[in-house]
C-alpha positions as a Markdown table, in Angstrom:
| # | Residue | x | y | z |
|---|---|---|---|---|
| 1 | Unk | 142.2 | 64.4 | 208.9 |
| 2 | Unk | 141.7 | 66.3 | 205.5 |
| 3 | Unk | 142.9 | 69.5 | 206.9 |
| 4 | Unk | 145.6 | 68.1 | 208.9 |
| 5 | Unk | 147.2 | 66.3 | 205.7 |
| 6 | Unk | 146.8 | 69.9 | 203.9 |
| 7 | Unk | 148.1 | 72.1 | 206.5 |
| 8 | Unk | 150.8 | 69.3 | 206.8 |
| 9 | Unk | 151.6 | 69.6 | 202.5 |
| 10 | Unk | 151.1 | 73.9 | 203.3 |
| 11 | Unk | 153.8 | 73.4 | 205.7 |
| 12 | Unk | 156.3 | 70.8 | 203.8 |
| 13 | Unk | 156.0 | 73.4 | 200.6 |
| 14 | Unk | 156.5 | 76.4 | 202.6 |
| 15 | Unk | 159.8 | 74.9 | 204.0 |
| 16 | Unk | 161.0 | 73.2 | 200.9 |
| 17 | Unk | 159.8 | 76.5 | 199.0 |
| 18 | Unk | 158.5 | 74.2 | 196.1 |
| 19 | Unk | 156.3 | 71.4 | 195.5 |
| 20 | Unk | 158.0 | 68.2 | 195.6 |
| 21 | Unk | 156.5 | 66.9 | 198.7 |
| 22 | Unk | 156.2 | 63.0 | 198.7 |
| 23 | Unk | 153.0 | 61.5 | 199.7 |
| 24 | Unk | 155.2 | 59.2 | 202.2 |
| 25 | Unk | 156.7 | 62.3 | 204.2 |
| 26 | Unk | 153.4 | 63.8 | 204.4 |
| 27 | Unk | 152.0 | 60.8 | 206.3 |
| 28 | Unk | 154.6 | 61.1 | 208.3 |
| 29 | Unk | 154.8 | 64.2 | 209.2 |
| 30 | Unk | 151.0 | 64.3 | 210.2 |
| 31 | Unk | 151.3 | 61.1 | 212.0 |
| 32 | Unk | 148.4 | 59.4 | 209.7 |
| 33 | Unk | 148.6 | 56.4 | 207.5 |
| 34 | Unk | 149.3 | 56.6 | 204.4 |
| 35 | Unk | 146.5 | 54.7 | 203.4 |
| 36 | Unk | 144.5 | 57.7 | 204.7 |
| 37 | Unk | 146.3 | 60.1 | 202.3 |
| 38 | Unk | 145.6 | 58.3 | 199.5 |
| 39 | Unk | 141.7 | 57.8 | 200.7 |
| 40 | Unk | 141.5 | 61.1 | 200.2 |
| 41 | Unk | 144.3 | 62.0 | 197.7 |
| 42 | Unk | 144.4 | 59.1 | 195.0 |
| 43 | Unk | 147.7 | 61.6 | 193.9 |
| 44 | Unk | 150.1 | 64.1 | 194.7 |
| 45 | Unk | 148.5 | 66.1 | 192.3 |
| 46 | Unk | 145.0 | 65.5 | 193.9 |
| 47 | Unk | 146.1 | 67.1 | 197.3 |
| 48 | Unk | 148.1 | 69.5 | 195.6 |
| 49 | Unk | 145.1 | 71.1 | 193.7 |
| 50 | Unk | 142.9 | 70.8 | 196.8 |
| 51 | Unk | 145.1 | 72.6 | 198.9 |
| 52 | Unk | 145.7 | 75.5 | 196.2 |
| 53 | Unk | 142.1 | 75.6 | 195.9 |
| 54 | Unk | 141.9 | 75.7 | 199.9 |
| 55 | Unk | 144.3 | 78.4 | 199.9 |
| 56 | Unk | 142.9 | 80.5 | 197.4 |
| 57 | Unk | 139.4 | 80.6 | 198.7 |
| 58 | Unk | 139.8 | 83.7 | 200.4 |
| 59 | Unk | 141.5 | 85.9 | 198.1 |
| 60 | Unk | 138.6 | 84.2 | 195.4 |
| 61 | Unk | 135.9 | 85.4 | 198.1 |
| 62 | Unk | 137.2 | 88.7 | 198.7 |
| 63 | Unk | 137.0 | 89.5 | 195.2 |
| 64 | Unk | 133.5 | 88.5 | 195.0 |
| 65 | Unk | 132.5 | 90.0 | 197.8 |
| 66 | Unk | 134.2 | 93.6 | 196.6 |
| 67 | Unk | 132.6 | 93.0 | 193.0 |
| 68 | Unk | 129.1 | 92.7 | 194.9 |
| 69 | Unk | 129.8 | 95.9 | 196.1 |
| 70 | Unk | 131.0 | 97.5 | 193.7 |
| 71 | Unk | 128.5 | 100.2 | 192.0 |
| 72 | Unk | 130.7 | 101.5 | 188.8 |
| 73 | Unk | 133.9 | 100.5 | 187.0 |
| 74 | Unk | 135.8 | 103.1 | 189.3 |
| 75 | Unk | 134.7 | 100.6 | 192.0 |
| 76 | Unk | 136.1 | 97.6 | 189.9 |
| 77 | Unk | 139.0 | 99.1 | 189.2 |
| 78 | Unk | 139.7 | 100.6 | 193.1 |
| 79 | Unk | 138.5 | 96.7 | 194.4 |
| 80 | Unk | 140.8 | 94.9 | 192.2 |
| 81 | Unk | 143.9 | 97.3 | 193.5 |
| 82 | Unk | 143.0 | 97.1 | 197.1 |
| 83 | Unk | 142.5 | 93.3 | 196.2 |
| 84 | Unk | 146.0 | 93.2 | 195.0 |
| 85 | Unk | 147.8 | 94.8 | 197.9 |
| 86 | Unk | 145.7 | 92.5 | 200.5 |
| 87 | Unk | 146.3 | 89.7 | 198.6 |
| 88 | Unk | 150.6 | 90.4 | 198.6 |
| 89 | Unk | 150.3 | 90.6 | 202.4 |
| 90 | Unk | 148.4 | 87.5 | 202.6 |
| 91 | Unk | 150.7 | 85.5 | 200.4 |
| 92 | Unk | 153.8 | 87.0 | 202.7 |
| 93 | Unk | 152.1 | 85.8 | 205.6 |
| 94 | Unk | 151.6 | 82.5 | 203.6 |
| 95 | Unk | 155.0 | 81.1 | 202.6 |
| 96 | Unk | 153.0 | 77.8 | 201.6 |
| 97 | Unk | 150.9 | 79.8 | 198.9 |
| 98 | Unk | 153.9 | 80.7 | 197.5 |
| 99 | Unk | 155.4 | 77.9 | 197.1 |
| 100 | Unk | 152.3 | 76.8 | 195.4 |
| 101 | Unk | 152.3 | 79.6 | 193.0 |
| 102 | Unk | 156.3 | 80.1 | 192.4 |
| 103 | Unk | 156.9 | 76.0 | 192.1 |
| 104 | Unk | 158.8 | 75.8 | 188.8 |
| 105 | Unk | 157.7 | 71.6 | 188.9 |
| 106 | Unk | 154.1 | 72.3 | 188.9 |
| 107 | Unk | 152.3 | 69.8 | 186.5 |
| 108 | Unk | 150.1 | 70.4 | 183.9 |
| 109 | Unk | 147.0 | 69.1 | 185.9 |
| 110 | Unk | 148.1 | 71.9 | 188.7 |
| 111 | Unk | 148.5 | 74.1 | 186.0 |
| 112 | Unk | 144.8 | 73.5 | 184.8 |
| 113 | Unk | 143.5 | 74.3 | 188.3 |
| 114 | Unk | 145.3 | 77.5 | 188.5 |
| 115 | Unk | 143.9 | 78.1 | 185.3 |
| 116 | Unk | 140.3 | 77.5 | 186.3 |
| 117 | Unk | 140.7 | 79.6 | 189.0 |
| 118 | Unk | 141.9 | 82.3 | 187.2 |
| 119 | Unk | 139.0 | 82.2 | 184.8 |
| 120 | Unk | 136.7 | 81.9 | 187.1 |
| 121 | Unk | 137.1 | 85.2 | 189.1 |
| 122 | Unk | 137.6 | 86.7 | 185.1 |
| 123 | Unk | 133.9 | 85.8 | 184.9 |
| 124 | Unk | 133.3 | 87.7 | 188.1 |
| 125 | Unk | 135.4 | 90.6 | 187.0 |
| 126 | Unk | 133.5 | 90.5 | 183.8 |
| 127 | Unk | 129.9 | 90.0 | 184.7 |
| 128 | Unk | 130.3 | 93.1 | 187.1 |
| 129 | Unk | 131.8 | 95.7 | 184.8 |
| 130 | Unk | 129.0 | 94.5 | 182.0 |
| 131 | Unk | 126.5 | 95.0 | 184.9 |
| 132 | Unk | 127.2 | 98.6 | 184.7 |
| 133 | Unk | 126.0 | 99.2 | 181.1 |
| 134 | Unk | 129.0 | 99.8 | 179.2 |
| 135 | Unk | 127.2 | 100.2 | 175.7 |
| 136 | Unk | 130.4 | 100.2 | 174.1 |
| 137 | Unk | 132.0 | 97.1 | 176.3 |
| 138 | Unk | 132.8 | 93.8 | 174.0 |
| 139 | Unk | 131.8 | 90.9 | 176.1 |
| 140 | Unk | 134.5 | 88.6 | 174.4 |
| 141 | Unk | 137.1 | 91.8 | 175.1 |
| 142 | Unk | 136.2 | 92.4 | 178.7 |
| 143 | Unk | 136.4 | 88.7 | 179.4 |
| 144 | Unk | 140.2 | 88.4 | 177.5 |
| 145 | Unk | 141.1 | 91.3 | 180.0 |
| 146 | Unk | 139.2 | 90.0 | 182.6 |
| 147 | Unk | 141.5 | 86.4 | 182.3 |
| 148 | Unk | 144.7 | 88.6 | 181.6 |
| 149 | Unk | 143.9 | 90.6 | 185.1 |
| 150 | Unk | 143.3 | 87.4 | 186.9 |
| 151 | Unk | 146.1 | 85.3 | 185.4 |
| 152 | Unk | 149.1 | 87.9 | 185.6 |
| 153 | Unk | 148.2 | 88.5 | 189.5 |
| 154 | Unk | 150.1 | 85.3 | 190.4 |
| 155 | Unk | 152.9 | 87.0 | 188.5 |
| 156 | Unk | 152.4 | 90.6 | 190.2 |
| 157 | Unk | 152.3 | 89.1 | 193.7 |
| 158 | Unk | 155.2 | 87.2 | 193.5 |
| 159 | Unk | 157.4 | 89.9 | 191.6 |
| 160 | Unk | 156.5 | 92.2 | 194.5 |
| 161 | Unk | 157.4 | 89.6 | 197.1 |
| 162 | Unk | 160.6 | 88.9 | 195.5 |
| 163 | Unk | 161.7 | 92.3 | 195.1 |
| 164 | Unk | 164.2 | 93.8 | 197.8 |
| 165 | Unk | 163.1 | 97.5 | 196.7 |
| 166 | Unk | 159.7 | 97.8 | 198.5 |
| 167 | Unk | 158.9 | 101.0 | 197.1 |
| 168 | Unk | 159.5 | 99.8 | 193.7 |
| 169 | Unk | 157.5 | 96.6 | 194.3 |
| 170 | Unk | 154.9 | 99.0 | 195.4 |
| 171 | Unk | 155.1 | 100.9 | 192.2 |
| 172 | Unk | 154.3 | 98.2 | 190.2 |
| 173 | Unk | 151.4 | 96.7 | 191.8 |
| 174 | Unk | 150.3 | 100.3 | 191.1 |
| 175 | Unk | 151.4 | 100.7 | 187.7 |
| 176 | Unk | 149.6 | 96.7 | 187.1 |
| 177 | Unk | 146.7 | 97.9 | 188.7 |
């Protein structure tokens, strides 16, 4: 039932291009009582940060994964680009993602989440290039640019989807990268 009710919200925010789903329509649409939304999703808010959290698992896993593999800050740096493209095709294919990250109504507790994501693949992005010994790297600085990476991606991705030039789209993501 929990994935039905979010691939039902995914779908509702894809169509409606932004967030304001109500809880009502969502039961509705998935054919499920509405008490069962709310057994699961006390708020709108609730089921809107789980699905942004579903939906961002595997972009967040993909950079893990690349960081793992990674074996010098060229590697960082060539991971977080290839990230970056992957991820613009992925949120194309995913019209629901991006009404999650474009909604101009999200809340402040949505907000939060997207926050918290965005700090926590910083944490990735800076335990790996500290892994590599830069003598001269500020923890405190790498993190900053770390959260600055991570947080302006959202941004990056949806410039580059809302562009109508795709060569210029593509020549920011490579300038931003």
């Amino acid at each position: 039932k929990v994935a039905l009710i979010l691939d039902t919200a995914r779908d509702m925010a894809a169509e409606a291009g932004h967030l304001d789903i109500k809880m009502t329509e969502v039961a509705a649409r998935a054919n499920v009582p509405i008490g069962s939304i709310y057994q699961y999703f006390p708020t709108r808010t609730t089921l809107l940060a789980r699905l942004f959290a579903r939906e961002m698992e595997p972009i967040d896993r993909a950079l893990t994964e690349s960081l793992s593999n990674a074996n010098s800050l060229d590697d960082v740096v060539r991971g977080i680009g290839d990230l970056m493209r992957s991820n613009i095709e992925i949120v194309r294919a995913n019209p629901g993602l991006f009404a999650i990250w474009s909604s101009p109504t999200m809340d402040p507790i949505l907000q939060a989440v997207v926050l918290e994501n965005s700090q926590k693949n910083a944490r990735a992005i800076t335990e790996a290039v500290l892994s590599f010994g830069q003598k001269r790297a500020d923890e405190e600085a790498v993190g900053n640019l770390a959260l600055l990476i991570c947080h302006l991606w959202g941004s990056v991705v949806r410039l580059s989807i809302l562009m109508q030039d795709n060569q210029q789209a593509d020549d920011i993501v490579e300038q931003y990268v």
